CSV table of C-alpha atoms in Angstrom, one decimal:
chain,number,residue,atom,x,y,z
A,1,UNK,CA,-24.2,56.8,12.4
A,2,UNK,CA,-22.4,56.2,15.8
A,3,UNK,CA,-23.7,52.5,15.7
A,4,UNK,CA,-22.2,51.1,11.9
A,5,UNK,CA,-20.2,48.7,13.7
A,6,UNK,CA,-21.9,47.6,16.9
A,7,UNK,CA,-22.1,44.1,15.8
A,8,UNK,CA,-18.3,43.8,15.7
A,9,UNK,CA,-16.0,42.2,18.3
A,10,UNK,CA,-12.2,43.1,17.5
A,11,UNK,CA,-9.0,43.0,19.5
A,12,UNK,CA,-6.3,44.8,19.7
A,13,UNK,CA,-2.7,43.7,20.5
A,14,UNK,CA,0.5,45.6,20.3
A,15,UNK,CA,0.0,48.7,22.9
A,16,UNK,CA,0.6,51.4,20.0
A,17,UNK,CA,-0.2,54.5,18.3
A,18,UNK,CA,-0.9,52.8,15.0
A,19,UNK,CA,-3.1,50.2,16.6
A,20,UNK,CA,-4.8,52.4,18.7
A,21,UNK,CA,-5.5,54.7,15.8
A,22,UNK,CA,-7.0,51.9,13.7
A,23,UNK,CA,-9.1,50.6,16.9
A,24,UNK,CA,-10.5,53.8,17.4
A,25,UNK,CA,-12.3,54.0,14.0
A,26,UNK,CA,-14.4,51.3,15.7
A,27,UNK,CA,-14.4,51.7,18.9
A,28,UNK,CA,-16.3,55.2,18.1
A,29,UNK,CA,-18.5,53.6,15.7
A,30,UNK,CA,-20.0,51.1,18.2
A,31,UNK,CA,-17.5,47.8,17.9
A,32,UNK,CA,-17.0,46.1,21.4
A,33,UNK,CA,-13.0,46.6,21.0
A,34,UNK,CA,-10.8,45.2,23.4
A,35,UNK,CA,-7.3,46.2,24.2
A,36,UNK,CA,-5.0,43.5,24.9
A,37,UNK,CA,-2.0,46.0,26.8
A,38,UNK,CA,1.7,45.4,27.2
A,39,UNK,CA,2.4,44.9,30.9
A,40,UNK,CA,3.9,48.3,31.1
A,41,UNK,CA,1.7,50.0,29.0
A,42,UNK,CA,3.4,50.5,25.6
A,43,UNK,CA,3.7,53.2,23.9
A,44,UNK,CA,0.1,54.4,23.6
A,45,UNK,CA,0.1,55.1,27.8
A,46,UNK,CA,4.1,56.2,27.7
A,47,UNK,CA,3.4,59.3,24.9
A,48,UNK,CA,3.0,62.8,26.1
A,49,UNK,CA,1.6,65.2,26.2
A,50,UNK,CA,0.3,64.5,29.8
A,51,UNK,CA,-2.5,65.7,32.0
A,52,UNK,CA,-1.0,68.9,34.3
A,53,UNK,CA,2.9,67.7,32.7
A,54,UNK,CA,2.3,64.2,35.0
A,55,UNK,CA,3.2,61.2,33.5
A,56,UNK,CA,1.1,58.3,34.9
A,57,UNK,CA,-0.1,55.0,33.1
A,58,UNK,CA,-3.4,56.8,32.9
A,59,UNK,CA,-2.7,60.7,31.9
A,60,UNK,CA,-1.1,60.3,28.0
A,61,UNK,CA,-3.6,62.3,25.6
A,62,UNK,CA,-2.2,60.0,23.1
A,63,UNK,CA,-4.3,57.5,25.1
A,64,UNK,CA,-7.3,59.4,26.4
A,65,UNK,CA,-7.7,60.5,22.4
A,66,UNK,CA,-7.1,57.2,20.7
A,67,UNK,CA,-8.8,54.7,23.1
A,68,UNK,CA,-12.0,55.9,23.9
A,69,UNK,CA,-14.9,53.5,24.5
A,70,UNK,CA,-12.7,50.7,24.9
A,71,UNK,CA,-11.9,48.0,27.1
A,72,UNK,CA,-8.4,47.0,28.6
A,73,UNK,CA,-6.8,44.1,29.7
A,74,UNK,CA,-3.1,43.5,30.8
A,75,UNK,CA,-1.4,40.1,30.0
A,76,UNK,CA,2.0,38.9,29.1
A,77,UNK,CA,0.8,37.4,25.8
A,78,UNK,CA,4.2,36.3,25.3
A,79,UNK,CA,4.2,33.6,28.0
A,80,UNK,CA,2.6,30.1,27.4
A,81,UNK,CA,-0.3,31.2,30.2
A,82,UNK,CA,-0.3,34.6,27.9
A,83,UNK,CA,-0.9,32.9,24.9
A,84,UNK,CA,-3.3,30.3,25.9
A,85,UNK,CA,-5.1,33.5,27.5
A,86,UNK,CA,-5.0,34.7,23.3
A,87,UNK,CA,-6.3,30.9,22.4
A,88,UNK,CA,-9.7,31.5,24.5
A,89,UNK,CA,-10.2,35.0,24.4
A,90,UNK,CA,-10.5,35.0,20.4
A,91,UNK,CA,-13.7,32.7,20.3
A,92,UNK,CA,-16.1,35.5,19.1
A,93,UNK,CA,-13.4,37.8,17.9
A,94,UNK,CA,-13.8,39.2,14.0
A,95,UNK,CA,-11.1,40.6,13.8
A,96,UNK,CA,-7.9,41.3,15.8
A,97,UNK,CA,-5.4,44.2,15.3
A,98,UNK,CA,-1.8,43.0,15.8
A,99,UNK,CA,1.3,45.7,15.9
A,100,UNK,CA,4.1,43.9,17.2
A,101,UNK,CA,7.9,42.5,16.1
A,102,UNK,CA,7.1,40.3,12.9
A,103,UNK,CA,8.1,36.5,14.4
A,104,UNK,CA,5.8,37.8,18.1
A,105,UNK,CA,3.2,38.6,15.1
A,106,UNK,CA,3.7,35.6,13.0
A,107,UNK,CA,3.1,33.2,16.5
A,108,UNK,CA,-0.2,35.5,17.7
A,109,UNK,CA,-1.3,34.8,14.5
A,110,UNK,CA,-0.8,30.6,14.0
A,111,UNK,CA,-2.4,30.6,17.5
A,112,UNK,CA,-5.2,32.7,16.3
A,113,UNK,CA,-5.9,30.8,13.5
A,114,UNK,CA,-5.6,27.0,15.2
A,115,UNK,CA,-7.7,28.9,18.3
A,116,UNK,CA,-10.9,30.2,15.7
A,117,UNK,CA,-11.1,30.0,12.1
A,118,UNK,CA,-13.5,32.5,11.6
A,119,UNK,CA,-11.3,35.5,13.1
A,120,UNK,CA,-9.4,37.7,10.9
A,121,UNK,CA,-5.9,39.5,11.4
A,122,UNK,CA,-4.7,42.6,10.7
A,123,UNK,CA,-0.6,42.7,11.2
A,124,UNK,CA,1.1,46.2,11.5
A,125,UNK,CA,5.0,46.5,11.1
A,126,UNK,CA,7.6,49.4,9.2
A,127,UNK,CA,8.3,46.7,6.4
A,128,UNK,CA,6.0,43.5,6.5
A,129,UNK,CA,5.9,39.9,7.4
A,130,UNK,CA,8.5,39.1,4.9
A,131,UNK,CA,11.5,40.4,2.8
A,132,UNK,CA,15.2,41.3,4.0
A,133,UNK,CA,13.9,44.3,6.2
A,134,UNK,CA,11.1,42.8,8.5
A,135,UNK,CA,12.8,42.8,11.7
A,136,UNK,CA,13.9,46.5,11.3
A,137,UNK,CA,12.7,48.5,13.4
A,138,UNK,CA,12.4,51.9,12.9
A,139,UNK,CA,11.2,55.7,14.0
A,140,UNK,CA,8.9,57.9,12.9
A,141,UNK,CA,11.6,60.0,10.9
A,142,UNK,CA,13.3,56.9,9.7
A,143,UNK,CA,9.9,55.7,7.9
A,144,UNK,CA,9.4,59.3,6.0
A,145,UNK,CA,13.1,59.4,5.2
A,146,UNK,CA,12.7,55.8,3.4
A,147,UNK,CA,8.9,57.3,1.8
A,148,UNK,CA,10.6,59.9,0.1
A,149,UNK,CA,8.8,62.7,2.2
A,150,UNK,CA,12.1,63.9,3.6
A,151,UNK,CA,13.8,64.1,0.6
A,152,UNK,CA,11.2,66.3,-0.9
A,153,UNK,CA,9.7,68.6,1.6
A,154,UNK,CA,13.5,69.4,3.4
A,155,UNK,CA,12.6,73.0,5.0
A,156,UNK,CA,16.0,74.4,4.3
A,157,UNK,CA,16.5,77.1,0.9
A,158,UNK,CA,19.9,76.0,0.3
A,159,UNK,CA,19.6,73.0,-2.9
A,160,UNK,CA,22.0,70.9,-1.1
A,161,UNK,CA,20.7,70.5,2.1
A,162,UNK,CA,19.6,67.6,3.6
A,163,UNK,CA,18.0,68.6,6.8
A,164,UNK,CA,14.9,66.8,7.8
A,165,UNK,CA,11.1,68.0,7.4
A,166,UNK,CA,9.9,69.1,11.1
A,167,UNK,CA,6.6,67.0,11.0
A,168,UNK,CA,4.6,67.0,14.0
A,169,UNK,CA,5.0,63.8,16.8
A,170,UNK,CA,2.8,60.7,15.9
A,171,UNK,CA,2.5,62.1,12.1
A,172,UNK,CA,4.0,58.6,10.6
A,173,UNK,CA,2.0,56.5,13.3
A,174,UNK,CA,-1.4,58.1,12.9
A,175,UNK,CA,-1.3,57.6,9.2
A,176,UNK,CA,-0.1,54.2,9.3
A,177,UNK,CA,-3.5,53.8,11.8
A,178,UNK,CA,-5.7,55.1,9.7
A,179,UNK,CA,-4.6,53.0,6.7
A,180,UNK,CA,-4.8,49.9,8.9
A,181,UNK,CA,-8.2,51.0,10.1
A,182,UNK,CA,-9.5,51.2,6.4
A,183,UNK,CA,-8.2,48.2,5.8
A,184,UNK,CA,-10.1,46.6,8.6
A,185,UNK,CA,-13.1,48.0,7.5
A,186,UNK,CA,-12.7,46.2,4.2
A,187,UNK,CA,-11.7,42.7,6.1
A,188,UNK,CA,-14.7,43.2,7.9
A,189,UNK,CA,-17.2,43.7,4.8
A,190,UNK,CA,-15.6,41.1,2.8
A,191,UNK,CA,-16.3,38.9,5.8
A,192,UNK,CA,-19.8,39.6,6.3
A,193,UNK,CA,-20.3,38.3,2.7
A,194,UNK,CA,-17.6,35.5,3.0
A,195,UNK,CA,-17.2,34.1,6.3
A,196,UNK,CA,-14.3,32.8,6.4
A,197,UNK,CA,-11.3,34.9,8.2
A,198,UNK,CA,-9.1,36.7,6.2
A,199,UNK,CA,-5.2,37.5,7.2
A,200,UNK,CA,-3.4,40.7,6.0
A,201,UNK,CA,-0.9,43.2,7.0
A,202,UNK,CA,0.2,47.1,6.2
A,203,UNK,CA,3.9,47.9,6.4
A,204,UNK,CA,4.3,51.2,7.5
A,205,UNK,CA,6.8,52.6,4.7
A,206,UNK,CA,4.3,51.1,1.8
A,207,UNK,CA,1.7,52.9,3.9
A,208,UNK,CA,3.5,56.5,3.5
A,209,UNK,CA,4.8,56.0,-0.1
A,210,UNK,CA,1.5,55.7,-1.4
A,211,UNK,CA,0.3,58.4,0.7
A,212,UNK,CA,-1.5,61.9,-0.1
A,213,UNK,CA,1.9,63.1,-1.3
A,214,UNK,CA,3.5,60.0,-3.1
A,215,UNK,CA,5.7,60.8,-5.7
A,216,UNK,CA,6.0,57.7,-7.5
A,217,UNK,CA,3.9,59.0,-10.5
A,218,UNK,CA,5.3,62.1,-10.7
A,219,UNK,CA,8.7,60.7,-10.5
A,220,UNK,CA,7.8,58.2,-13.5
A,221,UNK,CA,6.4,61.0,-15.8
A,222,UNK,CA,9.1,63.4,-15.6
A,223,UNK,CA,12.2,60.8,-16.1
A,224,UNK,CA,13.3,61.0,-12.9
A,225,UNK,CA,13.7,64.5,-12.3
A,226,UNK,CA,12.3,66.0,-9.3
A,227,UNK,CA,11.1,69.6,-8.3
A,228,UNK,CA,12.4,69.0,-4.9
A,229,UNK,CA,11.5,72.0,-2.8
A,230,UNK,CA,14.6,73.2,-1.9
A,231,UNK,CA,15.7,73.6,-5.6
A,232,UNK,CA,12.9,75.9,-6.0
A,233,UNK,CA,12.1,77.2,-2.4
A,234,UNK,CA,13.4,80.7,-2.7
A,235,UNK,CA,11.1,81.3,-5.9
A,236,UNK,CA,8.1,79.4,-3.5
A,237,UNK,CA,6.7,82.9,-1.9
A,238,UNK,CA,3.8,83.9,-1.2
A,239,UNK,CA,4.0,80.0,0.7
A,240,UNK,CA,4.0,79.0,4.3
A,241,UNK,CA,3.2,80.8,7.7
A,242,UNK,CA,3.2,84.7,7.7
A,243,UNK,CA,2.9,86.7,10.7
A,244,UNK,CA,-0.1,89.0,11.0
A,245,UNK,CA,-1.0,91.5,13.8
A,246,UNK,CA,-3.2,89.0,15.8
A,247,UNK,CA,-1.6,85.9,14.8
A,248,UNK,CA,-0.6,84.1,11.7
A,249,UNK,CA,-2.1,83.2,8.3
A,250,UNK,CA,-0.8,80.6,6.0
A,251,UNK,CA,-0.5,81.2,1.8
A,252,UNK,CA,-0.3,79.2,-1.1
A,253,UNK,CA,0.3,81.6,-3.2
A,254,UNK,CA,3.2,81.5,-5.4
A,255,UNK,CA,2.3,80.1,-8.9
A,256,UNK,CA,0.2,81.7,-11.2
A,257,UNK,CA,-2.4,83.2,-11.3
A,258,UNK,CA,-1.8,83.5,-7.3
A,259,UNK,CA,0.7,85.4,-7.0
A,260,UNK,CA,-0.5,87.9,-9.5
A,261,UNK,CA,-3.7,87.6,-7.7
A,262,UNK,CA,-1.5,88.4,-4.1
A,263,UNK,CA,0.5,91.2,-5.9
A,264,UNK,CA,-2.9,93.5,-6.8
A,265,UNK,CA,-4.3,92.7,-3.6
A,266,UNK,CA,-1.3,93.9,-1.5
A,267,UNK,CA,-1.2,96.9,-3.5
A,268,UNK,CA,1.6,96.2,-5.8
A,269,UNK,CA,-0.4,95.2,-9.0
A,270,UNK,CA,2.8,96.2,-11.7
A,271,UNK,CA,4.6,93.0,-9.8
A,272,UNK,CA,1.5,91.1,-11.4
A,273,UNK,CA,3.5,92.2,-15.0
A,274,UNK,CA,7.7,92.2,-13.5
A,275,UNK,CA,8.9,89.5,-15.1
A,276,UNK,CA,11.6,89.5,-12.2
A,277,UNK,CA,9.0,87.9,-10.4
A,278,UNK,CA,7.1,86.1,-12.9
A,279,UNK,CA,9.9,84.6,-14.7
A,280,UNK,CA,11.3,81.7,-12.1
A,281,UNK,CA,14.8,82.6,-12.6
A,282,UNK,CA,14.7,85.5,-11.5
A,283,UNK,CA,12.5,85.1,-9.2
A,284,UNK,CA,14.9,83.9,-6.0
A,285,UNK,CA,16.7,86.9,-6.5
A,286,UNK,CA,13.8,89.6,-5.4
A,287,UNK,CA,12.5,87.0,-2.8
A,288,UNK,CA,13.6,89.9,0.0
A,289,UNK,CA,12.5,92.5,-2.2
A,290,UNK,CA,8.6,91.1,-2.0
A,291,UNK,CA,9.3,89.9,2.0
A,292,UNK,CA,9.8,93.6,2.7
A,293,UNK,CA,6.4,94.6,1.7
A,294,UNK,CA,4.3,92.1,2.2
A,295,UNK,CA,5.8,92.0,5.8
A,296,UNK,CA,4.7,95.7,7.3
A,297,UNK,CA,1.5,94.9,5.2
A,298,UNK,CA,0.3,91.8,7.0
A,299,UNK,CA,1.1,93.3,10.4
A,300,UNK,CA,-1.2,96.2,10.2
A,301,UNK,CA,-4.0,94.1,9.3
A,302,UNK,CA,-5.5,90.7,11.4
A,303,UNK,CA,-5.4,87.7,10.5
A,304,UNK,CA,-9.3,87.4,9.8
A,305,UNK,CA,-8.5,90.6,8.0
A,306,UNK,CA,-5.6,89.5,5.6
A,307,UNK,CA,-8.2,86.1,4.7
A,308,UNK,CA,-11.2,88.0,3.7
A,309,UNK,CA,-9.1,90.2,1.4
A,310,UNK,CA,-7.3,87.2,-0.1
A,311,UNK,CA,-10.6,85.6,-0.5
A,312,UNK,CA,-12.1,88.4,-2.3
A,313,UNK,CA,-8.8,88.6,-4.8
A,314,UNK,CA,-8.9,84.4,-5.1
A,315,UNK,CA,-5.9,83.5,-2.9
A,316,UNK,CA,-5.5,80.5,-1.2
A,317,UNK,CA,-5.3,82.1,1.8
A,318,UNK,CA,-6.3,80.9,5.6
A,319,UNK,CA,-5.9,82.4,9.1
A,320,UNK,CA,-4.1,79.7,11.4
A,321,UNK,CA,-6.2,79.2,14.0
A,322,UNK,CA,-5.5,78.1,18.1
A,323,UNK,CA,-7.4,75.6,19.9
A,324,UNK,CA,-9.5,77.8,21.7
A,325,UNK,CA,-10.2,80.1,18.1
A,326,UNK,CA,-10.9,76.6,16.2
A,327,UNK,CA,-13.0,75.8,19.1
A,328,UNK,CA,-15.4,78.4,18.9
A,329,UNK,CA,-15.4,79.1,15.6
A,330,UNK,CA,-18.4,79.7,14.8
A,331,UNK,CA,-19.1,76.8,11.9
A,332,UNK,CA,-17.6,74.3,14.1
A,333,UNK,CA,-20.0,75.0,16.6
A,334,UNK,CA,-23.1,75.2,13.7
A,335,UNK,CA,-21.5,71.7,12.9
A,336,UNK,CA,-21.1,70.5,16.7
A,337,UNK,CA,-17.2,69.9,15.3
A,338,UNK,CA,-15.9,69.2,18.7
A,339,UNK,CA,-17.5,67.1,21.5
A,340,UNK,CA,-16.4,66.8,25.1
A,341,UNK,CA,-16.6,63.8,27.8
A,342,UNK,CA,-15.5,63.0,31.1
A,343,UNK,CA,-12.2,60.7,31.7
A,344,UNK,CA,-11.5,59.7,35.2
A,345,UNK,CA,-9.3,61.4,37.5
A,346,UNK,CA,-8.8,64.0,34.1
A,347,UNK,CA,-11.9,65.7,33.9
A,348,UNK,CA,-13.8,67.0,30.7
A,349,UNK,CA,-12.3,66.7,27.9
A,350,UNK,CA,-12.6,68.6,24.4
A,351,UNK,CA,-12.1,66.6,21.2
A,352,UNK,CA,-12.8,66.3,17.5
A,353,UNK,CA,-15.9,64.8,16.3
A,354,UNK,CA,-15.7,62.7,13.1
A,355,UNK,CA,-15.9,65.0,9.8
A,356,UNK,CA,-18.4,63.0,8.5
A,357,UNK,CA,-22.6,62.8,9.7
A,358,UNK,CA,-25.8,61.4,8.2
A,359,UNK,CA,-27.2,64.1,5.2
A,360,UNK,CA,-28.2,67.2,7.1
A,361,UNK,CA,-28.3,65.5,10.3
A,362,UNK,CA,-28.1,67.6,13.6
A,363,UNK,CA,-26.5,64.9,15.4
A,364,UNK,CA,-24.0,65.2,18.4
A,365,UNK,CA,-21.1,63.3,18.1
A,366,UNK,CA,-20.8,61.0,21.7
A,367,UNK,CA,-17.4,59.8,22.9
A,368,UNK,CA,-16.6,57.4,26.0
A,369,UNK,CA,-13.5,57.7,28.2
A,370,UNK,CA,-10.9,55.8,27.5
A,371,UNK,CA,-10.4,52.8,30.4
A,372,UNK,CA,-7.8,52.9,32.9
A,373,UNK,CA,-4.6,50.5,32.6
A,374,UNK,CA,-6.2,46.9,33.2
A,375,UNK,CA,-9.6,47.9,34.2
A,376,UNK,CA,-11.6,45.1,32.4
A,377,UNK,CA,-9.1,42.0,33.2
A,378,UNK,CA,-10.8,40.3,35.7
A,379,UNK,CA,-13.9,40.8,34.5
A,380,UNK,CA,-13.1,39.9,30.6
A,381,UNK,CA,-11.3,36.7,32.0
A,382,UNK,CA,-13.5,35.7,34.3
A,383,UNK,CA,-16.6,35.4,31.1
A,384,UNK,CA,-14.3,33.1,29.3
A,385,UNK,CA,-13.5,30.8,32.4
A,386,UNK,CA,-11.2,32.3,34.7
A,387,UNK,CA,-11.9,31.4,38.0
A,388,UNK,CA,-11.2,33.3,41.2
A,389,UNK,CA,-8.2,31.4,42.1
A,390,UNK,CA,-6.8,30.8,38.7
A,391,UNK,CA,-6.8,34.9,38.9
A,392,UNK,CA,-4.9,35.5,41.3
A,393,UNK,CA,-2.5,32.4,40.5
A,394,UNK,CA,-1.6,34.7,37.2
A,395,UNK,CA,-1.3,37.6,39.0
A,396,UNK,CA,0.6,35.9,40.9
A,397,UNK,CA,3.2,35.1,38.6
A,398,UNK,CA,3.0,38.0,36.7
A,399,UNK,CA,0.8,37.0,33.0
A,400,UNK,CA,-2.0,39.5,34.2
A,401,UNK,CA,-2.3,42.8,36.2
């Protein structure tokens, strides 16, 4: 499984979350993939958390988690000496992963194709090559606020807020990766029945609009009128994170037949028949009412507790696990769902496996450090011509490091 693309060579250029996240889903799958890095590391080596709160070039988790098994090489690509560098290096490239500022993408690319006509490009930006917003440059929250995610999933109970969603760091970028990285896999099968390269792109806001949430469809099918969350947040309980004696557990539980469901099993069946809380309207208005004993009863019971009885009433209903409790629970470790390897200068690290394995297979999911800033640039450049003393000349004037 761990070898379905080892007969891929792919680049990637750009230093980011996105582009690591795509690189990664070949990189782990065999794929010789090189790291072309920003000459102060990007973003990718600049992200916390880092190793014991120390922020070096070398101790981002964002970097030990998204670039293992690959190479890295440093080089001003935006110089003339940077580019020609690009010119040579992409002579058995398939495919090269480029997240930078449209017109720098637009110029790695022309040079890509004059250099080999046979490699393919994959260009990662918030809005495109093209149109009236492709120099914008954007955050994180700006891209989900332009999605529509913030405008439907605002946390706040009051209808007329507009407080954004608290999603968690890297949420927009790792998504965006992820669609890039499927896309690649796509370039990369079309190519191996049709040789010649292929050139596309993913623009990060398209990439979240069409998304596991999108509500375009919805949207379409109801005129126009949205059940945004906060208009009907206060009627939205049992949902969200609930705290238990031992931790927390997390319901979906508050449209039928849940909620009656969550009302017998809490020990309240005649709510299952109150039409104050089965009639939405009225609903809001006993929200405290329901808080009050639900409350007490979660906290004399465990989490592990409150999920078996859920289960056994049909609640959607889970505990919220730590690390350490997902970890060692005990089908993760029947599934080896974690695997652990040793970075340099770190130590072991613990980290997701892939959810996915040959048919009943009992295989152990290997990952390889990720390399330290630069660590391959003398000997990547050297096996396409470099001499010794044209080397040092570019570190010299500052194209390589």
């Amino acid at each position: 499984m761990q070898e379905l693309f080892a007969e891929y060579n792919i680049i990637e250029i750009g230093s980011s979350i996105a582009s690591s996240a795509a690189g990664k889903q070949f990189s782990d799958f065999g794929s010789n993939v090189l790291k072309i890095e920003k000459m102060d590391g990007g973003e990718i080596r600049r992200a916390p958390p880092f190793f014991e709160d120390n922020p070096t070039l070398e101790s981002s988790g964002m970097h030990i988690f998204l670039d293992t098994g690959k190479k890295s090489i440093v080089i001003d690509y935006l110089s003339t000496s940077g580019i020609e560098i690009i010119s040579k290096i992409v002579s058995n490239i398939d495919l090269v992963i480029i997240d930078e500022k449209p017109d720098t993408a637009l110029k790695i690319i022309e040079v890509i194709k004059s250099a080999n006509v046979n490699t393919s490009t994959l260009a990662i930006s918030p809005h495109g090559l093209n149109g009236p917003y492709s120099s914008r440059l954007e955050s994180d929250l700006s891209i989900f606020a332009q999605s529509t995610r913030l405008a439907r999933q605002r946390p706040s109970m009051d209808k007329d807020s507009l407080a954004p969603v608290g999603y968690a760091p890297y949420t927009t970028a790792m998504q965006v990766g992820l669609t890039a990285g499927a896309l690649a896999s796509a370039i990369l099968w079309k190519n191996k029945n049709n040789p010649n390269a292929y050139h596309a792109e993913v623009s990060a806001v398209e990439a979240l609009a069409s998304n596991v949430d999108t509500p375009f469809v919805a949207w379409a099918l109801t005129d126009g009128v949205m059940n945004y969350a906060p208009a009907s947040g206060r009627a939205a309980y049992p949902t969200g994170v609930y705290e238990c004696s031992d931790g927390h557990v997390q319901f979906t539980g508050a449209d039928s037949p849940f909620f009656e469901r969550c009302c017998i099993a809490i020990g309240r069946p005649e709510w299952a028949e109150d039409e104050r809380f089965l009639d939405l309207n009225q609903k809001p208005d006993h929200r405290e009412e329901f808080l009050a004993h639900i409350t007490p009863w979660l906290k004399q019971r465990t989490k592990l507790e409150v999920f078996k009885i859920m289960q056994e009433a049909k609640v959607l209903c889970t505990p919220v696990f730590t690390v350490e409790e997902a970890i060692n629970d005990p089908q993760a470790i029947a599934r080896k769902s974690f695997t652990r390897f040793q970075q340099d200068g770190i130590g072991e690290i613990v980290s997701p496996a892939y959810p996915f394995k040959e048919y009943m297979s009992d295989e152990e999911w290997i990952l390889r450090p990720a390399p330290k800033f630069g660590e391959h640039s003398a000997s990547i450049l050297s096996s396409i011509g470099y001499s010794s003393t044209e080397l040092q000349a570019l570190f010299r004037i500052g194209v390589i490091r």
